[in-house]
mmCIF file of C-alpha atoms in Angstrom:
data_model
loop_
_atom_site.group_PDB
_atom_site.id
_atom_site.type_symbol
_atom_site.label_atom_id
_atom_site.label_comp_id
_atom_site.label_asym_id
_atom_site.label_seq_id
_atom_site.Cartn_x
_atom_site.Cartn_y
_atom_site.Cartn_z
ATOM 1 C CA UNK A 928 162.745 -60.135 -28.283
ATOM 2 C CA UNK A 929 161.946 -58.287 -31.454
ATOM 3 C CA UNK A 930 161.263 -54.566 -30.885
ATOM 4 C CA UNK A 931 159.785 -51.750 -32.634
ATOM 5 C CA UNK A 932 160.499 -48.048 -30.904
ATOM 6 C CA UNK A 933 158.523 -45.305 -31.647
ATOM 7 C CA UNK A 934 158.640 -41.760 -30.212
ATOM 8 C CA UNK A 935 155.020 -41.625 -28.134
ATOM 9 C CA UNK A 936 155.088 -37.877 -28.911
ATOM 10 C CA UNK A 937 153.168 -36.047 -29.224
ATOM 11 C CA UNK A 938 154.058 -33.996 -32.165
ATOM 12 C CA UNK A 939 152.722 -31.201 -32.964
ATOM 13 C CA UNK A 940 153.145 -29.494 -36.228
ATOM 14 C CA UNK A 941 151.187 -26.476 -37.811
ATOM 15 C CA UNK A 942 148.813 -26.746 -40.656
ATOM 16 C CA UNK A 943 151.030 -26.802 -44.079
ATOM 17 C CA UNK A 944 154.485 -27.924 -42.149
ATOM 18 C CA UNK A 945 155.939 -31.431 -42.387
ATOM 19 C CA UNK A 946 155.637 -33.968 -40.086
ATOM 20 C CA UNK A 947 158.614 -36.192 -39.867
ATOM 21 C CA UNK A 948 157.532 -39.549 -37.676
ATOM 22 C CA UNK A 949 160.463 -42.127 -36.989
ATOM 23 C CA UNK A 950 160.995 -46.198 -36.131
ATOM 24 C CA UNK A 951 163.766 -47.773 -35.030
ATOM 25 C CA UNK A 952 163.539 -52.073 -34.950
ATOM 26 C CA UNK A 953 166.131 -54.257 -33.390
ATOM 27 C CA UNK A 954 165.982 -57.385 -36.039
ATOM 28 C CA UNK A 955 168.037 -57.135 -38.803
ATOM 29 C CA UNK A 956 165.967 -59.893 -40.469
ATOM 30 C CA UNK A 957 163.309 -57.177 -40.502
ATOM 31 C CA UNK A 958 162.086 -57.675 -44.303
ATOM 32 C CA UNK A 959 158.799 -55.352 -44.541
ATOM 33 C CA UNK A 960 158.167 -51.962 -42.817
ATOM 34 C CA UNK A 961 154.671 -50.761 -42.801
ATOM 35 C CA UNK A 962 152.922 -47.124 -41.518
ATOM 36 C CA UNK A 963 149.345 -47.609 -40.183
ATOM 37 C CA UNK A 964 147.286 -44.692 -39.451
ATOM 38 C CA UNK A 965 145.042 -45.346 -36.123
ATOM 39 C CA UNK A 966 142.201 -42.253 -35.670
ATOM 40 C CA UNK A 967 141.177 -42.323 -32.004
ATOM 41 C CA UNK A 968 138.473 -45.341 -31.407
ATOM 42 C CA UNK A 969 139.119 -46.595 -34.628
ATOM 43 C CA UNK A 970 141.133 -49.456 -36.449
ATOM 44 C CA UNK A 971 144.569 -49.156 -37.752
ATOM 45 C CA UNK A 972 144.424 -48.484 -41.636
ATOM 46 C CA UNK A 973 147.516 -49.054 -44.060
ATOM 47 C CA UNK A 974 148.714 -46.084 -45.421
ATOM 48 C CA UNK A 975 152.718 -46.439 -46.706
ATOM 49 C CA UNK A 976 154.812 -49.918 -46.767
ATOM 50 C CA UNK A 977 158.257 -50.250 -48.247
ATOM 51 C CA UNK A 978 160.582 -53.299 -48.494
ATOM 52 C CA UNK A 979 163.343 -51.530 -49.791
ATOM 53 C CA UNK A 980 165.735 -49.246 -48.815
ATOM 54 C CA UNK A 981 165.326 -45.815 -50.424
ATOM 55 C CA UNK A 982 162.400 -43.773 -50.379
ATOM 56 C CA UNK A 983 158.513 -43.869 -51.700
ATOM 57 C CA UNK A 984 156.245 -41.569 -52.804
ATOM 58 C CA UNK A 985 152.858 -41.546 -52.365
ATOM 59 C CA UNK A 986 150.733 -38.497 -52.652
ATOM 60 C CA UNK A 987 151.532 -36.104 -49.501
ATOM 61 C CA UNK A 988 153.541 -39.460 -48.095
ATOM 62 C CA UNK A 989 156.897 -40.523 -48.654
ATOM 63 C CA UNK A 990 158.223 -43.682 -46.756
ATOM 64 C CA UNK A 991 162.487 -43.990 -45.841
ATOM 65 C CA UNK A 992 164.237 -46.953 -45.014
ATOM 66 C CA UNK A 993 167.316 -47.479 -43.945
ATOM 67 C CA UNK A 994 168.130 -51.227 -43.346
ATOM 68 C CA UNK A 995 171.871 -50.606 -42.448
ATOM 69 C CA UNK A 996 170.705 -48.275 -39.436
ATOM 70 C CA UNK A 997 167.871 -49.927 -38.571
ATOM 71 C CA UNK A 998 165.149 -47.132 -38.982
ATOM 72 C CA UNK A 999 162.332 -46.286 -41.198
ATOM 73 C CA UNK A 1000 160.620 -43.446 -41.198
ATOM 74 C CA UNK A 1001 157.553 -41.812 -42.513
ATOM 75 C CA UNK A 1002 157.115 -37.837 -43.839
ATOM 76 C CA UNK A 1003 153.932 -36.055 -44.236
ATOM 77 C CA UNK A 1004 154.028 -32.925 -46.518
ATOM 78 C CA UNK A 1005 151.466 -30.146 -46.410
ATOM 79 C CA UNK A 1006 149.962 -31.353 -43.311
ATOM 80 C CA UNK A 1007 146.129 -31.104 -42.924
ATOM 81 C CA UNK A 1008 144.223 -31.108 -39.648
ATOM 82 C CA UNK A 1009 142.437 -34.644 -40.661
ATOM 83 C CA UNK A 1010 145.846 -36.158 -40.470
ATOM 84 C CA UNK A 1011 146.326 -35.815 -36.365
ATOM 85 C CA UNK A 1012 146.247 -38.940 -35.726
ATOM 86 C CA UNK A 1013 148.512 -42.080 -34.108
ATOM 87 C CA UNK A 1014 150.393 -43.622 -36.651
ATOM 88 C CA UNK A 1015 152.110 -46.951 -36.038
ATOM 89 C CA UNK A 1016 155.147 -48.732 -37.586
ATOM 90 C CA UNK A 1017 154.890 -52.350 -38.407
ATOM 91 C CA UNK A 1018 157.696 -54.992 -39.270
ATOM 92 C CA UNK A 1019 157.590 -58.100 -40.072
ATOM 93 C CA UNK A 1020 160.672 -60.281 -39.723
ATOM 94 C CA UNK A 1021 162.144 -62.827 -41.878
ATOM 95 C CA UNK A 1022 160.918 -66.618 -40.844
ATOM 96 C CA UNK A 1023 157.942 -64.820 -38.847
ATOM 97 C CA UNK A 1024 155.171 -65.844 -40.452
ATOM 98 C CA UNK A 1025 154.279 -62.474 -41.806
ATOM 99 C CA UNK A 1026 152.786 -61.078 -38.258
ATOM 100 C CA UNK A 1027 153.076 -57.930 -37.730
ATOM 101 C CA UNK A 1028 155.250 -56.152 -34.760
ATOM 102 C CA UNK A 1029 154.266 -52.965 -33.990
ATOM 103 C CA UNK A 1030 155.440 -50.012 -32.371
ATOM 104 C CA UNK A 1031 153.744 -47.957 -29.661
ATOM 105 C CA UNK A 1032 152.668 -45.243 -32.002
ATOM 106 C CA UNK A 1033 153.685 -41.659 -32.245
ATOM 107 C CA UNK A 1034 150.449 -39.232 -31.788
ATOM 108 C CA UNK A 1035 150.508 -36.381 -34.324
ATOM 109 C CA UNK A 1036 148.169 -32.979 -34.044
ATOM 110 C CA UNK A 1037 148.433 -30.380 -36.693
ATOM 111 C CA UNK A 1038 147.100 -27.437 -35.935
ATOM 112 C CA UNK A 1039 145.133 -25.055 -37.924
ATOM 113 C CA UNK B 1150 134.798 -54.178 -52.305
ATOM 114 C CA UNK B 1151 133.896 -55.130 -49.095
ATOM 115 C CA UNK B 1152 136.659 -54.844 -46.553
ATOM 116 C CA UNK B 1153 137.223 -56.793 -43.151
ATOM 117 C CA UNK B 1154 134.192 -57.112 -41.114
ATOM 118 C CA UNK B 1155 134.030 -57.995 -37.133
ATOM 119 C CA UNK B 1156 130.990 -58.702 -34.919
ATOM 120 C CA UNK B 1157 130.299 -57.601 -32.242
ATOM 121 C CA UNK B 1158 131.364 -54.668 -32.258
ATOM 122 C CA UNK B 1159 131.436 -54.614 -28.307
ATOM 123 C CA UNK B 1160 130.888 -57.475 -25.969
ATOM 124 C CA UNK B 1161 130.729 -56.747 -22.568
ATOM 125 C CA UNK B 1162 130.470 -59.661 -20.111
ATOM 126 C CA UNK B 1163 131.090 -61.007 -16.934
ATOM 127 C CA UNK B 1164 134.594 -62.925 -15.504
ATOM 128 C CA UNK B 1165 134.279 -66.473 -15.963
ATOM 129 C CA UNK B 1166 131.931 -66.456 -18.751
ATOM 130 C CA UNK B 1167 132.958 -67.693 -22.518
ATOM 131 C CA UNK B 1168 132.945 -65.458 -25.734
ATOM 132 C CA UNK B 1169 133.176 -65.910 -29.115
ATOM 133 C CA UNK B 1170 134.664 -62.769 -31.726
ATOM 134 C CA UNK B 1171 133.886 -63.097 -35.295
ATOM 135 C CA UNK B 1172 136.117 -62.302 -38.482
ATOM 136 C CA UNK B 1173 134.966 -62.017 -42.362
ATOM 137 C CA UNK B 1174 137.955 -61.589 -43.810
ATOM 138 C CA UNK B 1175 138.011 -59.670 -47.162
ATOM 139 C CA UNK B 1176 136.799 -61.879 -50.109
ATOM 140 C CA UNK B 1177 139.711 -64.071 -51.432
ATOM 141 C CA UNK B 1178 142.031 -63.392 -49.129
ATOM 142 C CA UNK B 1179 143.985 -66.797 -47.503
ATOM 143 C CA UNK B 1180 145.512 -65.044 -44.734
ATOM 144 C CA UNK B 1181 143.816 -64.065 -41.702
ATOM 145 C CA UNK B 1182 145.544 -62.600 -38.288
ATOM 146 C CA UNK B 1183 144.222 -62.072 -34.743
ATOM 147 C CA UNK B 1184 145.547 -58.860 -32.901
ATOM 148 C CA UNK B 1185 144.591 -57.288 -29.770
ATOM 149 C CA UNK B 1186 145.474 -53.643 -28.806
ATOM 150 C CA UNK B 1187 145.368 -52.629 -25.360
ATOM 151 C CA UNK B 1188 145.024 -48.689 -24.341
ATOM 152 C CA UNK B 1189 147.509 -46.491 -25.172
ATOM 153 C CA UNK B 1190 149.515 -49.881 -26.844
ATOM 154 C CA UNK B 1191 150.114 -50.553 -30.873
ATOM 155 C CA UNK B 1192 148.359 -54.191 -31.695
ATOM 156 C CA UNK B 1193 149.838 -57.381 -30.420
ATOM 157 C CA UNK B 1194 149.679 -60.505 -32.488
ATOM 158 C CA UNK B 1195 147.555 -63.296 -31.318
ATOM 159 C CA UNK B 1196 147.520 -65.788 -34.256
ATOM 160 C CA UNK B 1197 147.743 -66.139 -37.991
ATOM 161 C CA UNK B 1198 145.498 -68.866 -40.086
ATOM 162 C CA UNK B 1199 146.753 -69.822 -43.890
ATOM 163 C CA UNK B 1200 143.922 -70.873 -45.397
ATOM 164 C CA UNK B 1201 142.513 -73.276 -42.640
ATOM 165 C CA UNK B 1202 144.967 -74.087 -40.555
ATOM 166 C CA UNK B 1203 146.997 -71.658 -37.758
ATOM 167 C CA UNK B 1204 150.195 -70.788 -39.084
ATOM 168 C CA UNK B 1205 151.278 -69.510 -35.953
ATOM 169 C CA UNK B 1206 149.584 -69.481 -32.759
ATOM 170 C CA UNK B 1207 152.754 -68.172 -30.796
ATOM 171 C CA UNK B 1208 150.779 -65.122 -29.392
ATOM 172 C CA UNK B 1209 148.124 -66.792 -27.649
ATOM 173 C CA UNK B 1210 148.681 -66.073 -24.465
ATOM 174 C CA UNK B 1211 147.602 -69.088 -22.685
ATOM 175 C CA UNK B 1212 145.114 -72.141 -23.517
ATOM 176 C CA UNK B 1213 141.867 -69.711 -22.900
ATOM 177 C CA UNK B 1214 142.005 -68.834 -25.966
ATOM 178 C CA UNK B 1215 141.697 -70.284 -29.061
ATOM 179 C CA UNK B 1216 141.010 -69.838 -32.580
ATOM 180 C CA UNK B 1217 139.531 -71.422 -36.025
ATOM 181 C CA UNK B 1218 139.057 -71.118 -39.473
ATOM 182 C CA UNK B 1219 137.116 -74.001 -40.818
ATOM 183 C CA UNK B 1220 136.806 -72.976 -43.955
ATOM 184 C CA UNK B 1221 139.346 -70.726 -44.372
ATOM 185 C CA UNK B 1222 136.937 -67.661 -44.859
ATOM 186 C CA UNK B 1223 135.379 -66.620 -41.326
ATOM 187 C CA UNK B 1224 137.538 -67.001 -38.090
ATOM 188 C CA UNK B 1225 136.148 -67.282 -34.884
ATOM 189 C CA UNK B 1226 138.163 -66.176 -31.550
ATOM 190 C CA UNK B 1227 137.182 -67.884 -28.334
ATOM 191 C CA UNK B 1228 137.983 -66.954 -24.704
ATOM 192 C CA UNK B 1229 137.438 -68.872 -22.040
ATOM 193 C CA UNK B 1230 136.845 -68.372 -18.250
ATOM 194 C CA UNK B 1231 137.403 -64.536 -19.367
ATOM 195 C CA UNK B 1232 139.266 -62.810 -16.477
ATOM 196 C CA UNK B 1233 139.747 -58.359 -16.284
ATOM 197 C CA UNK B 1234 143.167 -58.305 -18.249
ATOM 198 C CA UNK B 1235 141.519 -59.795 -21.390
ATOM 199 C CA UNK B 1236 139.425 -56.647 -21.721
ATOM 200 C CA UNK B 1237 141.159 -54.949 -25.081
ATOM 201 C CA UNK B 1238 140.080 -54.492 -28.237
ATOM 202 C CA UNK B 1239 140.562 -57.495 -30.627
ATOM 203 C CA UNK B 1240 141.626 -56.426 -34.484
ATOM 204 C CA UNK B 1241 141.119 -58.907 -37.699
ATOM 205 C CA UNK B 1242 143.332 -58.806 -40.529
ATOM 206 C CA UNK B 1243 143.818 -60.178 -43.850
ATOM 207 C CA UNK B 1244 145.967 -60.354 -46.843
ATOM 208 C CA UNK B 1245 146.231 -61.867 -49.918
ATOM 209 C CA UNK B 1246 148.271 -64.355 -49.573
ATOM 210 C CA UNK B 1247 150.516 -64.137 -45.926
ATOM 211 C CA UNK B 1248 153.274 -62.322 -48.228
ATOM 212 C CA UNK B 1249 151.954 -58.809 -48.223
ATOM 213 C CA UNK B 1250 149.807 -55.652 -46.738
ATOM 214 C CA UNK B 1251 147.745 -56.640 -43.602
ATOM 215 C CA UNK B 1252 144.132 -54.785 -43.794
ATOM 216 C CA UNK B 1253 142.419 -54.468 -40.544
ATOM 217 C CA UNK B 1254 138.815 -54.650 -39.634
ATOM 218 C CA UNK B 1255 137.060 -51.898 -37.450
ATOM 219 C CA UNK B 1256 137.728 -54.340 -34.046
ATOM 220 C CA UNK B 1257 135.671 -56.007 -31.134
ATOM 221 C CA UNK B 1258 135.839 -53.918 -28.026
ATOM 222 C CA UNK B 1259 135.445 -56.756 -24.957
ATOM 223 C CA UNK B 1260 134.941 -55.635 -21.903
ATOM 224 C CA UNK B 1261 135.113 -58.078 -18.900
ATOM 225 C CA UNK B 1262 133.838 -56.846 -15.752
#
């Protein structure tokens, strides 16, 4: 059984701190990580993927991945009250047909 | 461009009775994946269609439902003999190609009372 883990939270951070959400995954024929941000009632909408290990950059995001410990993680800079939210980590695993596993989702509230 | 597009938007209907959920998948893209996402739970995959055939139908849960792509633009989703549990809300995706980003539509609550 291939597992994602996510801390449910919630987090809370204050308006300007960062917001430091982590995923763990079982499979170590994960191959792509992916950070969906889910507003309540809404759809999940792609924010961050990475299929390396390292870091990326993008804008206020930065995406970590660590294949050898089996986590990926996701860091929000200058948080903004429109980003409370539940995000979701996604893998996909090697052979799998590109579906998507997902976590539970970790609920994040910044407050102003 | 136009992005992922699902109709309705909410179904409610009664147990026992059939449904069908629409997906327009984003123009050109081959892949196309069902999800459903259950309060409170991230999505759970249902099936994935390359081009017009299912890749992968390993999430189906059981024969109720099924799924297809005859053209390998729109998907329909069928239920049948709906029963409580499959109330949920039912997520489209596509991607390019099956290799990349997934891109969700805005979902099909279903209610089944």
């Amino acid at each position: 059984q291939k597992e994602v883990e996510q801390n449910s939270g919630p987090l809370s951070v204050p308006e300007g701190a960062i917001a430091s959400l982590n995923c763990t995954y079982s499979d170590r024929g994960s191959q792509s990580f992916f950070w969906y941000r889910q507003y309540s009632g809404k759809s999940p909408e792609l924010i961050m993927f990475i299929y390396s290990n390292g870091d990326k950059e993008d804008g206020r995001f930065t995406a970590q991945l660590n294949k050898a410990s089996q986590y990926v993680s996701l860091l929000i800079r200058d948080s903004q009250p429109s980003d409370s939210a539940t995000y979701l980590c996604a893998v996909t695993y090697q052979g799998g047909s590109e579906k998507l596993v997902f976590g539970k989702g970790t609920k994040l509230t910044v407050n102003p | 461009g136009a992005g992922v597009s699902q109709t309705p938007s909410n179904k409610v209907t009664e147990k026992g009775k059939y449904v069908e959920l629409r997906c327009d998948p984003i123009s050109g893209h081959t892949a196309l994946y069902w999800y459903r996402q259950s309060l409170g739970q991230g999505p759970e995959f249902l099936i994935y269609f390359q081009g017009t055939g299912a890749a992968d139908d390993s999430g189906l849960p059981n024969d109720r439902f099924f799924a297809v792509r005859p053209e390998g633009s729109v998907s329909t989703l069928k239920i049948q003999r709906t029963e409580r549990g499959d109330s949920a809300v039912y997520l489209c995706a596509s991607s390019l190609d099956g290799t990349g980003e997934q891109y969700f539509g805005p979902g099909t609550r279903l209610t089944v009372t």
